[in-house]
Coordinates of C-alpha atoms in Angstrom, one line a residue:
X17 CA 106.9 94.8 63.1
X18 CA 105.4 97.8 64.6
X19 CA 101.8 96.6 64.4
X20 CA 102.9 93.2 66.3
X21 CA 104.9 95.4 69.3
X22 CA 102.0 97.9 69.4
X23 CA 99.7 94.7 69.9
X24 CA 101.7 92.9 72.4
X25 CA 101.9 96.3 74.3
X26 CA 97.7 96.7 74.2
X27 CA 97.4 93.0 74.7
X28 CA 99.8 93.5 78.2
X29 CA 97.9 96.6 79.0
X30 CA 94.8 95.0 79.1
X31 CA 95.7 92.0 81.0
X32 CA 97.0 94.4 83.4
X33 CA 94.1 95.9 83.9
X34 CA 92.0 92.8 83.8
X35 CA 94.0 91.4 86.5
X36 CA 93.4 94.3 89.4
X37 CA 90.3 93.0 91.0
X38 CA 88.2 95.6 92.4
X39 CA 84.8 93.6 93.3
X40 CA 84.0 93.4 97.0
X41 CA 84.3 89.8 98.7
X42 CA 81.6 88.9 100.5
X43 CA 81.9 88.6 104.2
X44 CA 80.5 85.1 106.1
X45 CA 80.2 83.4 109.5
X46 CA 81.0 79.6 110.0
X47 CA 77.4 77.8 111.3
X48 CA 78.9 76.1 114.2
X49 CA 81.9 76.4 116.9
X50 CA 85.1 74.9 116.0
X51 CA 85.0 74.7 112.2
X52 CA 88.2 74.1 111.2
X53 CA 90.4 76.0 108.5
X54 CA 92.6 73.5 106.7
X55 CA 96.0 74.7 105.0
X56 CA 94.7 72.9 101.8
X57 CA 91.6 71.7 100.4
X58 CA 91.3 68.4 101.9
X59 CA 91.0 67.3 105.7
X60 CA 94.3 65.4 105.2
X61 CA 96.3 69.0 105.0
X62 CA 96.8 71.3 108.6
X63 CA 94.6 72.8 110.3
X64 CA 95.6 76.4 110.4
X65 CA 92.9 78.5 112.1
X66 CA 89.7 77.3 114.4
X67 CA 86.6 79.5 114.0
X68 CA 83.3 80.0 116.0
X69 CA 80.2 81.6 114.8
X70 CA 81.5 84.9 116.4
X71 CA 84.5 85.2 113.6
X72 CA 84.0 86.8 110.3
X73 CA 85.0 85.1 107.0
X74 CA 86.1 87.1 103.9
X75 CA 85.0 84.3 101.4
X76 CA 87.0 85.0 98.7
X77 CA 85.7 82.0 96.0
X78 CA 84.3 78.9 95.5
X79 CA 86.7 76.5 95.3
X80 CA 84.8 73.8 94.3
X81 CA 81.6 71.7 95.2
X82 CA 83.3 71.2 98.5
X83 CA 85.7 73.6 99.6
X84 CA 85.8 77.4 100.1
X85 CA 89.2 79.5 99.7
X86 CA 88.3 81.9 102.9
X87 CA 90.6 84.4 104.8
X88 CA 90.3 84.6 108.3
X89 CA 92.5 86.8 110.7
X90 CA 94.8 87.4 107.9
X91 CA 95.2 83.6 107.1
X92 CA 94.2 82.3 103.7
X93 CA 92.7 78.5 103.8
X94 CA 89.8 76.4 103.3
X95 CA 86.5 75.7 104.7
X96 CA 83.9 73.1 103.8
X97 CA 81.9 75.1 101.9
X98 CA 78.4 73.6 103.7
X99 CA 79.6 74.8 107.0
X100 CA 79.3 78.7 105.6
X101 CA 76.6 81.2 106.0
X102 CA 75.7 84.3 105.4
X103 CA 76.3 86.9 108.0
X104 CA 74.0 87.1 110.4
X105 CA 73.5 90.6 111.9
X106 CA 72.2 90.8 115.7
X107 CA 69.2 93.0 116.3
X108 CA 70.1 95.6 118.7
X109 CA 68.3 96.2 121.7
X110 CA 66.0 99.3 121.9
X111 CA 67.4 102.0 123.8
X112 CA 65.3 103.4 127.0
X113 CA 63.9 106.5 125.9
X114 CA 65.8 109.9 126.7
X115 CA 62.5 112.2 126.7
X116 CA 61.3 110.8 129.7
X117 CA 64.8 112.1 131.3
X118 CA 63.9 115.6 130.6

C-alpha cells in the first residue's frame, strides 16, 4: 500500500512538472492588413481581433493544417495559419556621423 501511494505521489509530481511550460513562443506578423482573428477555428465562429502587418503575434501552436492558436493584444484566437510569417525586422537607418560635429 505504501509502494502504490508513494507511486501515485511521484507519478503527480512529475506531471506537475511536466505540465509548467517553459519554452519560449515564437513571435509572428500577419502578411497582409486586415487578417482576421476568429473566436474558433473556422470562419463560421467571431471575429475577435483585426490585425495589420504592424501587430505582433505570439504563435502559441499549430493547430492544425489550417489554423493557428495565436495571442494577440491579450486575446487568444485563431489565424489561418498561411496568412503568418515570420517576423520581419526593419533595417534601421544609419545615423549621420557625430565626429564631424566635433
Amino acid at each position: 500500500m505504501k509502494k502504490i501511494l508513494l507511486s501515485l505521489a511521484l507519478l503527480v509530481q512529475f506531471g506537475f512538472a511536466m505540465a509548467d511550460n517553459k519554452t519560449p513562443s515564437l513571435i509572428v506578423q500577419a502578411k497582409y492588413d486586415n487578417v482576421k482573428v476568429f473566436q474558433q477555428a473556422g470562419t463560421a465562429s467571431p471575429i475577435i481581433e483585426t490585425i495589420t502587418t504592424n501587430d505582433r503575434v505570439e504563435l502559441i501552436r499549430k493547430w492544425n493544417a489550417n489554423w493557428a492558436l495565436v495571442k494577440v493584444n491579450d486575446k487568444v484566437g485563431y489565424i489561418y495559419y498561411s496568412e503568418l510569417t515570420n517576423l520581419k525586422v526593419k533595417p534601421q537607418q544609419a545615423q549621420p556621423s557625430t565626429f564631424a560635429n566635433r
